[in-house]
mmCIF file of C-alpha atoms in Angstrom:
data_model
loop_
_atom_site.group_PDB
_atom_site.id
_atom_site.type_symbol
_atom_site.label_atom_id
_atom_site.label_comp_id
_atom_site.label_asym_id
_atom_site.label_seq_id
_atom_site.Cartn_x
_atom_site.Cartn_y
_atom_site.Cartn_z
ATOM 1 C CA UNK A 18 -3.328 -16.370 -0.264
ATOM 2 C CA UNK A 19 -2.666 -19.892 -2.269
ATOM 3 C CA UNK A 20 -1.292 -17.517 -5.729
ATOM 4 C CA UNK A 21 1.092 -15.472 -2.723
ATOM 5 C CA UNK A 22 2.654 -18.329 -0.972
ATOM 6 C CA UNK A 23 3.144 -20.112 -4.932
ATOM 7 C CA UNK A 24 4.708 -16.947 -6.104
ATOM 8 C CA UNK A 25 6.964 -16.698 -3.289
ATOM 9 C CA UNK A 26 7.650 -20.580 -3.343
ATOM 10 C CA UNK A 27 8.921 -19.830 -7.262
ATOM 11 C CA UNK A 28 10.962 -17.144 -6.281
ATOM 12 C CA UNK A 29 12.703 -19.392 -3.589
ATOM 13 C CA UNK A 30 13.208 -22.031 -5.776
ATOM 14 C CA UNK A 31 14.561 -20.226 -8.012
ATOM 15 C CA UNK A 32 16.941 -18.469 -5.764
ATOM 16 C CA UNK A 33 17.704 -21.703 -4.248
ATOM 17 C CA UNK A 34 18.696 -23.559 -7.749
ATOM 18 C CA UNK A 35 20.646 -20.571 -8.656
ATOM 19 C CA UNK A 36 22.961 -21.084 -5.324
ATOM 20 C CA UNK A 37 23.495 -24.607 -5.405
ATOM 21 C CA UNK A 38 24.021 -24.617 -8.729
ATOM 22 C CA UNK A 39 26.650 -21.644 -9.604
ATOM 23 C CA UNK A 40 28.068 -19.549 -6.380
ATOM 24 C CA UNK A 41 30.713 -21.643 -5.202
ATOM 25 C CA UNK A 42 31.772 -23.138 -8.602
ATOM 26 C CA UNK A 43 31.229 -19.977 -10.542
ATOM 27 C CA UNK A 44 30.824 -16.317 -8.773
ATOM 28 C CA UNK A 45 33.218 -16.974 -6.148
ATOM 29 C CA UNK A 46 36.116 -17.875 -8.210
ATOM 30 C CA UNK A 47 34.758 -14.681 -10.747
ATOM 31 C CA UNK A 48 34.821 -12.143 -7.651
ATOM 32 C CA UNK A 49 38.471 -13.429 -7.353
ATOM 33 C CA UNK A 50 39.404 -12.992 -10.666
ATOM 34 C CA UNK A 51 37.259 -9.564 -10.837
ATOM 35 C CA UNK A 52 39.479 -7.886 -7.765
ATOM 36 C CA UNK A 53 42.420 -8.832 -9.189
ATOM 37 C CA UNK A 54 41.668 -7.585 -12.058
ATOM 38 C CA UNK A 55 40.222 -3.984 -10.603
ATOM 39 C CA UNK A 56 43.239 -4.162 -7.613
ATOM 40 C CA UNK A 57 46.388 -4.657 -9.937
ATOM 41 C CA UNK A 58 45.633 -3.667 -13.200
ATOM 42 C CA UNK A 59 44.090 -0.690 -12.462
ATOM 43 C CA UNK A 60 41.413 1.209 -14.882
ATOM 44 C CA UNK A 61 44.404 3.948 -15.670
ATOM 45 C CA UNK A 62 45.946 1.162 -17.773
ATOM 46 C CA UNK A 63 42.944 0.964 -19.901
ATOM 47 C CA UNK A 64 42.046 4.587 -20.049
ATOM 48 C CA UNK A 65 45.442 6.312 -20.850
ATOM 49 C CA UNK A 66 45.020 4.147 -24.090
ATOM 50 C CA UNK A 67 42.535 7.204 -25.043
ATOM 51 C CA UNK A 68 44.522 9.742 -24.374
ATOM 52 C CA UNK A 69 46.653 12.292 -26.632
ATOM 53 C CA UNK A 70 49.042 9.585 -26.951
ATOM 54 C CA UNK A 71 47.109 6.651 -28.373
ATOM 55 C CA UNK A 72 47.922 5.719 -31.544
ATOM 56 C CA UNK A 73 45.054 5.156 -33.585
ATOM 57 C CA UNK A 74 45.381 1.537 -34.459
ATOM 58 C CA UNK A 75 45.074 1.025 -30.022
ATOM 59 C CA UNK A 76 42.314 2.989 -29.768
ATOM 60 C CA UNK A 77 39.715 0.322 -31.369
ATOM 61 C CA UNK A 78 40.524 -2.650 -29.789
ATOM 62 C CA UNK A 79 41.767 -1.074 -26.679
ATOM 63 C CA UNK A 80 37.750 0.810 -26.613
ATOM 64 C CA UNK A 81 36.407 -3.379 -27.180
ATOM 65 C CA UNK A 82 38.049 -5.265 -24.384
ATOM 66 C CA UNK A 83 37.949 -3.101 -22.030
ATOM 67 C CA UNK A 84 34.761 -4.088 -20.101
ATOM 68 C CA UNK A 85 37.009 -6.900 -18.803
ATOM 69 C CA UNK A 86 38.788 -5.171 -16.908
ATOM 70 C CA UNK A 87 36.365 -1.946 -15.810
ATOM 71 C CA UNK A 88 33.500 -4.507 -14.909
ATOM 72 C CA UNK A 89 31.085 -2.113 -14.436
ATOM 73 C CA UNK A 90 27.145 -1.566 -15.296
ATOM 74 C CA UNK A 91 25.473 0.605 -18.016
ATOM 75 C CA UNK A 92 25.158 3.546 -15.262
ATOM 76 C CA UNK A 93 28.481 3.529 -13.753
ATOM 77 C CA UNK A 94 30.243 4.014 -17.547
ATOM 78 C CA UNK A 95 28.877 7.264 -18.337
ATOM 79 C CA UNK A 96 30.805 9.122 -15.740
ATOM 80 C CA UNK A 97 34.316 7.361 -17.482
ATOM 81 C CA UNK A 98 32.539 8.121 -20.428
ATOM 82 C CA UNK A 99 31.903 11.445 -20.373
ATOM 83 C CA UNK A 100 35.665 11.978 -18.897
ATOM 84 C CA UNK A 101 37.838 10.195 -21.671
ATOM 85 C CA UNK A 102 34.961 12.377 -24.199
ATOM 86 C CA UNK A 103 36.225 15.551 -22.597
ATOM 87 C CA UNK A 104 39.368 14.568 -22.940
ATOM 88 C CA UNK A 105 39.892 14.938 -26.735
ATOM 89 C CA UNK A 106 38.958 11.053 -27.341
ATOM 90 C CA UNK A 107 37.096 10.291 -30.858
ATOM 91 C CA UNK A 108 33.613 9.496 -30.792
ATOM 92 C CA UNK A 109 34.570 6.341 -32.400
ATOM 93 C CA UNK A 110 36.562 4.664 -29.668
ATOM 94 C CA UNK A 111 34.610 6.326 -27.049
ATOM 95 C CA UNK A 112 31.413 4.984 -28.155
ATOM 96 C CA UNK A 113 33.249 1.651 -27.972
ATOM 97 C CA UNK A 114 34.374 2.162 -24.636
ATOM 98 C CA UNK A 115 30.756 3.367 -23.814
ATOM 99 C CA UNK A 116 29.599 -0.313 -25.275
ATOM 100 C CA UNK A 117 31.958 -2.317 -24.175
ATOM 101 C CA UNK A 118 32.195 -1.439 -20.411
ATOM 102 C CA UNK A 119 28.917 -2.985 -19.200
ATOM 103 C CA UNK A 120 28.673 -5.409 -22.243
ATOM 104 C CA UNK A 121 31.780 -7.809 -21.983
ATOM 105 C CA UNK A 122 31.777 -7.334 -17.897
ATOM 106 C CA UNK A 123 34.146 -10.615 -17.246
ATOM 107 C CA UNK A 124 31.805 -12.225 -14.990
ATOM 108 C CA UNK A 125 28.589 -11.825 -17.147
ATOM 109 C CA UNK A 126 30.384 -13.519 -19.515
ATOM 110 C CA UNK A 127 31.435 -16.564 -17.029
ATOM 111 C CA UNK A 128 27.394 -16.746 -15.496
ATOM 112 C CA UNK A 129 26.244 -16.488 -19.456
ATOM 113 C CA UNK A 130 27.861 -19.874 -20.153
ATOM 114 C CA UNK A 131 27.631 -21.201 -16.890
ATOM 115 C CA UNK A 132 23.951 -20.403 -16.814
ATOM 116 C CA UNK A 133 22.422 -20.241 -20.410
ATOM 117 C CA UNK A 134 24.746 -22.676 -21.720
ATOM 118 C CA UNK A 135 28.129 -22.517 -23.233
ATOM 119 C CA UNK A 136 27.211 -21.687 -26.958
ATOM 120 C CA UNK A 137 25.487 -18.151 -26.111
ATOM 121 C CA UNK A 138 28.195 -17.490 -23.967
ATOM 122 C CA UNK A 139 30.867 -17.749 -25.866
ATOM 123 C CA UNK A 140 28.753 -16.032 -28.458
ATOM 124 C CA UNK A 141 28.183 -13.182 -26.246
ATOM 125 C CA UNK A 142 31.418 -12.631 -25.661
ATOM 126 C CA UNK A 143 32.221 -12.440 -29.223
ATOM 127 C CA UNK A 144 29.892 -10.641 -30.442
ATOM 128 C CA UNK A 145 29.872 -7.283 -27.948
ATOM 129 C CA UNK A 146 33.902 -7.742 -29.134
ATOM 130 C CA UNK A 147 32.361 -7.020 -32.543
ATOM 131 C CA UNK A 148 29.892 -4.845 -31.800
ATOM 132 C CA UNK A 149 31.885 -2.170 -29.846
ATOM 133 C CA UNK A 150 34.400 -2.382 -32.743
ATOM 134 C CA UNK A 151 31.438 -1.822 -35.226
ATOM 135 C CA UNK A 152 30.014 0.873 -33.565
ATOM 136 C CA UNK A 153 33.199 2.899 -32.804
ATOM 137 C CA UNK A 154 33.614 2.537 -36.341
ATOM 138 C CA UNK A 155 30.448 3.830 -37.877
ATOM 139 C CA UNK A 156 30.031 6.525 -35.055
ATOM 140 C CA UNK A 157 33.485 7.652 -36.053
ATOM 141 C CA UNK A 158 32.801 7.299 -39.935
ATOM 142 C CA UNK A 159 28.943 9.108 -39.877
ATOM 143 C CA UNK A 160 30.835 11.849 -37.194
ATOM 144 C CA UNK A 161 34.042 12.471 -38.710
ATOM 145 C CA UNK A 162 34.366 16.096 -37.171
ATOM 146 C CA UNK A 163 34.111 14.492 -33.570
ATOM 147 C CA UNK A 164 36.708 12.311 -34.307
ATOM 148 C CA UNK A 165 39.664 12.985 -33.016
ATOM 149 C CA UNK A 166 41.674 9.860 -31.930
ATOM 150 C CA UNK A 167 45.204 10.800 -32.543
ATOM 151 C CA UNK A 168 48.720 8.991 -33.230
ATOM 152 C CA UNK A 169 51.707 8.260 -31.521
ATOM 153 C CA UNK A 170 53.010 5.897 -28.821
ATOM 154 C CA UNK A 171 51.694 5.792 -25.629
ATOM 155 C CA UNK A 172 54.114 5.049 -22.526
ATOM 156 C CA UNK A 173 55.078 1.640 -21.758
ATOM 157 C CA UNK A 174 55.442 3.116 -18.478
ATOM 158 C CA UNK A 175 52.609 3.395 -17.242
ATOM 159 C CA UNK A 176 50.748 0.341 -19.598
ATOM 160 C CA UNK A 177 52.556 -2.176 -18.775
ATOM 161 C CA UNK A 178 51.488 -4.948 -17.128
ATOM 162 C CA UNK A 179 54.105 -7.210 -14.969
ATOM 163 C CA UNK A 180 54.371 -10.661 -15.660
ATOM 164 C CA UNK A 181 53.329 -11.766 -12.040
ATOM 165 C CA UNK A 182 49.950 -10.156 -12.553
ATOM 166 C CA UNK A 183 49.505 -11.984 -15.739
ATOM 167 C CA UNK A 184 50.815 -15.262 -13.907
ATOM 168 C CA UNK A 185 48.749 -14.842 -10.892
ATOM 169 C CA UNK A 186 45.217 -13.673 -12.946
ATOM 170 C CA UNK A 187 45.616 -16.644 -15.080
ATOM 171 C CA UNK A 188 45.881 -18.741 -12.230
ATOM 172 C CA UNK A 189 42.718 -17.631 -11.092
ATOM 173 C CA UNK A 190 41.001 -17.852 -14.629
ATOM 174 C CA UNK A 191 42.404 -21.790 -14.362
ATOM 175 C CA UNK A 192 40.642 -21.879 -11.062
ATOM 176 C CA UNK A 193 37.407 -20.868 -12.604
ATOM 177 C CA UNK A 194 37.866 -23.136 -15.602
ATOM 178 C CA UNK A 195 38.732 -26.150 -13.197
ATOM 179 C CA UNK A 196 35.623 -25.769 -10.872
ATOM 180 C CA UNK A 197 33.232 -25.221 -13.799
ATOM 181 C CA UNK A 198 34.472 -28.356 -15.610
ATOM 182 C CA UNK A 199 32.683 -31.460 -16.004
ATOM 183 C CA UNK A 200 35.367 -33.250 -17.873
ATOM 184 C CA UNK A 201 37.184 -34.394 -14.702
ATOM 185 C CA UNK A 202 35.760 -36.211 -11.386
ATOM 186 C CA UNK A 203 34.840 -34.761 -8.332
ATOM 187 C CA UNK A 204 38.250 -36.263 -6.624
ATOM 188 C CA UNK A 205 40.683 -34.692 -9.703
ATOM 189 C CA UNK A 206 38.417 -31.298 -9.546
ATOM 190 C CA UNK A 207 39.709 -30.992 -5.692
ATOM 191 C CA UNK A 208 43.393 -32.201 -5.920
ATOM 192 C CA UNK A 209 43.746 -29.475 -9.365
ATOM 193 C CA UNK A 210 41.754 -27.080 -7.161
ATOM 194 C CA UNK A 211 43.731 -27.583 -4.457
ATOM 195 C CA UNK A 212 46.950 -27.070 -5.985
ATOM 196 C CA UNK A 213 45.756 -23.640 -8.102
ATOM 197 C CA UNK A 214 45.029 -22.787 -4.794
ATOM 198 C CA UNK A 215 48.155 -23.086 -3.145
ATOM 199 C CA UNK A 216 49.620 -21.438 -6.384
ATOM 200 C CA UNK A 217 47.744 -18.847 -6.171
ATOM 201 C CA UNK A 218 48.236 -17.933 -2.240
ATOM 202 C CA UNK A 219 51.851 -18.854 -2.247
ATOM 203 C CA UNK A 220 52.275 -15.898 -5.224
ATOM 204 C CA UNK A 221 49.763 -13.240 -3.349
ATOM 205 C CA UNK A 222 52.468 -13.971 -0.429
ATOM 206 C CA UNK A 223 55.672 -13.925 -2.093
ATOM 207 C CA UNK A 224 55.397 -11.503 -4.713
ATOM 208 C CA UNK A 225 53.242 -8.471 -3.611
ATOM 209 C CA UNK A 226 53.282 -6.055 -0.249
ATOM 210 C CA UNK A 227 51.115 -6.125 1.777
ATOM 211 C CA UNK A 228 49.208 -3.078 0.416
ATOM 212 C CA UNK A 229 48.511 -4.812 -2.837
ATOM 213 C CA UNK A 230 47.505 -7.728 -0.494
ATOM 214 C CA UNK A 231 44.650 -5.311 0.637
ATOM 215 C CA UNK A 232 43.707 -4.250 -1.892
ATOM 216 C CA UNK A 233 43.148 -6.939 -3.903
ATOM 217 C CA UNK A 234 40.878 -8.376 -1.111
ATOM 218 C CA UNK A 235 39.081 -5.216 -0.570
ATOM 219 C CA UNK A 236 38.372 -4.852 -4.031
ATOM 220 C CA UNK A 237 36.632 -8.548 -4.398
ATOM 221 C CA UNK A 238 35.124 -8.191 -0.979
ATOM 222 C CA UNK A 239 33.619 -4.728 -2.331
ATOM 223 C CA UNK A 240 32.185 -6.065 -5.566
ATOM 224 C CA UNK A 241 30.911 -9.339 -3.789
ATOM 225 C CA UNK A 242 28.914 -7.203 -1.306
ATOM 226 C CA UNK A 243 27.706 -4.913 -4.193
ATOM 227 C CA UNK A 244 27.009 -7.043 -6.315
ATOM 228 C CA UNK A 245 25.935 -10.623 -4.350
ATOM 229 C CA UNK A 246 23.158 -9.195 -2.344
ATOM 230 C CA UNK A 247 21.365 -7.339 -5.216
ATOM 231 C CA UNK A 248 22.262 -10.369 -7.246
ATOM 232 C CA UNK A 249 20.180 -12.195 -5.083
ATOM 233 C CA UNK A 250 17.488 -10.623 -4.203
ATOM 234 C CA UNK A 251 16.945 -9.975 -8.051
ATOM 235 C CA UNK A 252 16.906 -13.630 -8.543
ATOM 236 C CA UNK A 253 14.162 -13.560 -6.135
ATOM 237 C CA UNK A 254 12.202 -11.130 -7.597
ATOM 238 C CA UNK A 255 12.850 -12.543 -11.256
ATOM 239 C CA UNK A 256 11.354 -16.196 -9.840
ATOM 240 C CA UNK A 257 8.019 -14.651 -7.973
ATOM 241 C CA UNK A 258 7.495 -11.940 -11.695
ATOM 242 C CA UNK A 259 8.099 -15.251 -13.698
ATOM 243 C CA UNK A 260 5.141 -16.755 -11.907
ATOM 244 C CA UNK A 261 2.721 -15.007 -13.245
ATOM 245 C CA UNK A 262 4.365 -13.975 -16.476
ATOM 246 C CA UNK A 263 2.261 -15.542 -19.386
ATOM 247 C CA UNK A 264 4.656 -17.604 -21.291
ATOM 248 C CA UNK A 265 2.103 -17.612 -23.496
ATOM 249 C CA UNK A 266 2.859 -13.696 -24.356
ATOM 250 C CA UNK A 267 6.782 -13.956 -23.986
ATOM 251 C CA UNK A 268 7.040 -17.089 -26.533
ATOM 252 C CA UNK A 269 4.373 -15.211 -29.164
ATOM 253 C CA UNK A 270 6.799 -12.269 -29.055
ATOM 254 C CA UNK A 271 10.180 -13.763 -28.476
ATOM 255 C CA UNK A 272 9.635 -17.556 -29.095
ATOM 256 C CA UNK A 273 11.312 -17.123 -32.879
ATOM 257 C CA UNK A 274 14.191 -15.965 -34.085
ATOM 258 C CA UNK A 275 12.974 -13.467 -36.603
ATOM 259 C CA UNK A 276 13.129 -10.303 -37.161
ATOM 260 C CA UNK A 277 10.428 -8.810 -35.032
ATOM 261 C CA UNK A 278 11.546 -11.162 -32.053
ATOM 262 C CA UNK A 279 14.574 -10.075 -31.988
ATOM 263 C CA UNK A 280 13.834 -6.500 -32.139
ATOM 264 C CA UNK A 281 11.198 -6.959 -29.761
ATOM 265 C CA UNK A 282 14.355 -8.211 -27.363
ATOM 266 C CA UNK A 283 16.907 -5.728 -28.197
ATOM 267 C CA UNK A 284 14.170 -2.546 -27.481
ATOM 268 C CA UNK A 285 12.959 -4.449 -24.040
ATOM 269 C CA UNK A 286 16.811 -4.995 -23.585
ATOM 270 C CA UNK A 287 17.449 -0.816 -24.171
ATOM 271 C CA UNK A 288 14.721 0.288 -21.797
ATOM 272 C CA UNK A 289 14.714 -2.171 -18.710
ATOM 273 C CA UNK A 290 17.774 -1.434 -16.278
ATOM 274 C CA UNK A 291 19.757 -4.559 -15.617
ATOM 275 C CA UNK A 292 22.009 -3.924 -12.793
ATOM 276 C CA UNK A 293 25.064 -6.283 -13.227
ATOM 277 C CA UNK A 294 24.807 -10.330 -13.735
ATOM 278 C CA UNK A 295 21.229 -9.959 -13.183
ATOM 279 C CA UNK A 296 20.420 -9.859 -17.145
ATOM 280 C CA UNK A 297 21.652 -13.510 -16.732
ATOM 281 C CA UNK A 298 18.392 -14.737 -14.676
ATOM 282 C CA UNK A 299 15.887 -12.023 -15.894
ATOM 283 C CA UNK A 300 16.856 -14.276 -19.339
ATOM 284 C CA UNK A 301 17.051 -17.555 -17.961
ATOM 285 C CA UNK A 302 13.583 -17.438 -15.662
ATOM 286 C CA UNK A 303 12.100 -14.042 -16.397
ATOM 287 C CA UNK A 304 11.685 -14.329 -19.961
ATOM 288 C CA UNK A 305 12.178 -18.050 -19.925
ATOM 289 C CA UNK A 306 15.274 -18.852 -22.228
ATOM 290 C CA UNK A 307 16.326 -22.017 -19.519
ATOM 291 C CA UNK A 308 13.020 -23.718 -20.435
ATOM 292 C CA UNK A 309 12.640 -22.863 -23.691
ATOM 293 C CA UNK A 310 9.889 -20.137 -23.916
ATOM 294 C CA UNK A 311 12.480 -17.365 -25.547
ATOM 295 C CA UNK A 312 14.606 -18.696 -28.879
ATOM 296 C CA UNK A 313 18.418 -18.495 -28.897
ATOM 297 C CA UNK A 314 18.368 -15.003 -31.100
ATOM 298 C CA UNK A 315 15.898 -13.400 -28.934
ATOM 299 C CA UNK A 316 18.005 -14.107 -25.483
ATOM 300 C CA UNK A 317 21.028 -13.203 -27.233
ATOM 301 C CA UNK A 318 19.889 -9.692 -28.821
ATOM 302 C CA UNK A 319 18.704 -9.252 -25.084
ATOM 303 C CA UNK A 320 21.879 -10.313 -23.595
ATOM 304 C CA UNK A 321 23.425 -7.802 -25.842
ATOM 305 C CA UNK A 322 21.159 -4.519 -25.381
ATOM 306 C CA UNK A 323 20.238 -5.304 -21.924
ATOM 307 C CA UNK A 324 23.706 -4.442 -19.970
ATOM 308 C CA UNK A 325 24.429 -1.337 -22.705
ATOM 309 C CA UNK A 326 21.523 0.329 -22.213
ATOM 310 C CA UNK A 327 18.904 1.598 -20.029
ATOM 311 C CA UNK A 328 16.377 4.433 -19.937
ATOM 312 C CA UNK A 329 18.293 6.709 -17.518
ATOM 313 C CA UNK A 330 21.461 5.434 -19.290
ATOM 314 C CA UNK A 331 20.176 7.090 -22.768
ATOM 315 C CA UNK A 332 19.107 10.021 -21.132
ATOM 316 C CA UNK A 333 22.757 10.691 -19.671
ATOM 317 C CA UNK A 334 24.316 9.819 -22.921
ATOM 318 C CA UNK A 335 21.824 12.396 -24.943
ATOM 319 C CA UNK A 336 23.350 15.291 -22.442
ATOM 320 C CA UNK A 337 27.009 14.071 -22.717
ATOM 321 C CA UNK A 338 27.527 14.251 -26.549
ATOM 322 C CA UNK A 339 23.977 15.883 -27.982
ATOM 323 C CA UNK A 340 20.805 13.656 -29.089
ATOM 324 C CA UNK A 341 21.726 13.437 -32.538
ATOM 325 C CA UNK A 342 25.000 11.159 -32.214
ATOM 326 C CA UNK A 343 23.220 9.652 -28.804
ATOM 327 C CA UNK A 344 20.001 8.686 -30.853
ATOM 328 C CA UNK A 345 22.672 7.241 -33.738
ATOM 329 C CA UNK A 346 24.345 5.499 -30.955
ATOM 330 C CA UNK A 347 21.047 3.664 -29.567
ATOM 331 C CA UNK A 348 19.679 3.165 -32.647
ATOM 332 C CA UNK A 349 23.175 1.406 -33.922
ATOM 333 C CA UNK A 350 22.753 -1.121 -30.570
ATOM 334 C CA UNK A 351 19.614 -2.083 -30.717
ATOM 335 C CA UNK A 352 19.746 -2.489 -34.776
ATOM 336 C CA UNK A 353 22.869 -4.757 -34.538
ATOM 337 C CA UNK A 354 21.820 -6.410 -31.503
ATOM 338 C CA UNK A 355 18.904 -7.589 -33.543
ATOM 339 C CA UNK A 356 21.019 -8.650 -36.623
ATOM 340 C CA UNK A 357 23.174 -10.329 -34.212
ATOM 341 C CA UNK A 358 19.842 -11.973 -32.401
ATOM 342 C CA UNK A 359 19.065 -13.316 -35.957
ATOM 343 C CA UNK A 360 22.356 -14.924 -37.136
ATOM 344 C CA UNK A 361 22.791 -16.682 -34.055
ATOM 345 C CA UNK A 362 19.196 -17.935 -34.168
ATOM 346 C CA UNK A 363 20.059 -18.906 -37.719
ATOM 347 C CA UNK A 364 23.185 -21.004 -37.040
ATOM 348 C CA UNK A 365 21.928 -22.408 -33.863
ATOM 349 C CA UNK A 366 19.122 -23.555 -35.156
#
């Protein structure tokens, strides 16, 4: 009874650090930014950039920064996925799309450096920019016959983005920025806060209808009730399994940044599902990167697998474009992941 009531006393704490520490300063502002993003951008303007338009020199980069903007998890990709494949796109900047999706999600990134620290976020960021880019490019150059990316000009049309949008998302991002800060003092934080604010409403009001009004609110109300509550409850879960996790085990396997640590990571990272932003605490508590039990090359290889890949997530992938190129695919993640993993452990240390 004593080893119940301490494991569920570990999972509140941890749930209860986790919300004084980061909702209102950090996920609110991210749902925000998140809707906006989903509500007036739409996905169209990142997926007719793989279409029989694209030039080629688009599709790459395009394929790398799109999980900004898609924000979605390692499950709900494969149905874009297997869309833009049929399409005619080229296994190279598909495969990137199929990385990038779940790995540079906007607000993972934000909770990373919020979280972890601001070094392995920023470095997480960076490097699933690089690694979608990589792998496009060696799926595309070991698969040449699949590769079928073609030239031309796609339509500004439909692509473009108006300069409200970009006005009113980077006020946002500024919002997010301001209440993360520790440079300023609690009275500056709420008069710049304040005033983003006001910003912010005053250009929802005067420059969109009333049906973009909607839907950018129903779009961050329906990823913060999809995502807050699991988001939570995972955070739970990850505080009463930490409990009796021997650290003992997790800093033997993980507590370096070699080699077999970081491989270690990047496999656990391929097989465990992560539903979205919850890699962040599974890292932080579960395998105990916060206090020091998991090395910097180890959390980042996970941080980098995790989100891309899961078991039912490789099995999807396998039926979508054959095992051979979906066993080249996995294989190139959890390989560069680990190289990745090892550099950063390198420099950081």
């Amino acid at each position: 009874m004593h080893i119940i009531y301490a494991a569920l006393s570990a999972g509140l704490e941890s749930l209860l650090e986790y919300l004084s520490a980061h909702v209102l300063t950090c996920l609110i502002p991210a749902f925000f930014i998140a809707g906006a993003i989903s509500a007036l951008l739409k996905k169209d303007i990142i997926l007719k950039y793989f279409g029989a338009d694209a030039p080629r020199w688009l599709c790459y980069p395009v394929a790398a920064i799109s999980g900004t903007v898609l924000a979605v998890c390692s499950c709900t990709i494969l149905p874009m996925f297997a869309g833009i494949e049929r399409k005619g796109a080229g296994i190279g900047p598909a495969t990137a799309f199929l990385f990038s999706g779940p790995a540079i999600n906007l607000m993972a990134i934000v909770l990373t450096a919020r979280v972890l620290g601001l070094d392995i976020g920023v470095a997480r960021a960076l490097a699933a920019v690089a690694m979608a880019v990589l792998i496009g490019l060696i799926m595309s150059f070991l698969f040449p016959a699949d590769e079928r990316c073609p030239s031309g000009n796609p339509s500004s049309k439909d692509g473009s983005v108006s300069r409200t949008t970009l006005f009113f998302i980077g006020v946002l991002i500024a919002i997010l920025l301001v209440a993360t800060s520790s440079a300023v003092s609690a009275e500056q934080k709420t008069a710049i806060l304040s005033a983003l604010i006001l910003v912010a409403a005053y250009t929802m009001w005067r420059y969109y209808t009333p049906l973009e009004r909607r839907a950018f609110l129903g779009e961050t109300w329906w990823l913060a009730k999809r995502i807050f509550p699991l988001l939570l409850a995972g955070t739970f879960v990850v505080g009463v399994i930490g409990y009796f996790l021997p650290m003992d085990m997790i800093r033997m396997l993980m507590g370096s940044n070699s080699f077999i640590s970081c491989l270690t990571a990047s496999i656990i990272g391929a097989v465990l599902y992560m539903p979205t932003l919850l890699e962040v605490p599974i890292v932080g508590t579960l395998f105990g990167y916060s206090s020091g039990v998991t090395a910097p090359g180890p959390a980042l290889a996970l941080l980098l697998a995790g989100p891309s890949l899961s078991l039912p997530n490789m099995i999807v992938i396998a039926r979508v474009i054959g095992p051979r190129r979906a066993g080249t695919y996995i294989t190139l993640v959890v390989m560069i992941s680990t190289l990745i993993g090892m550099l950063y452990g390198a420099l950081v240390s």
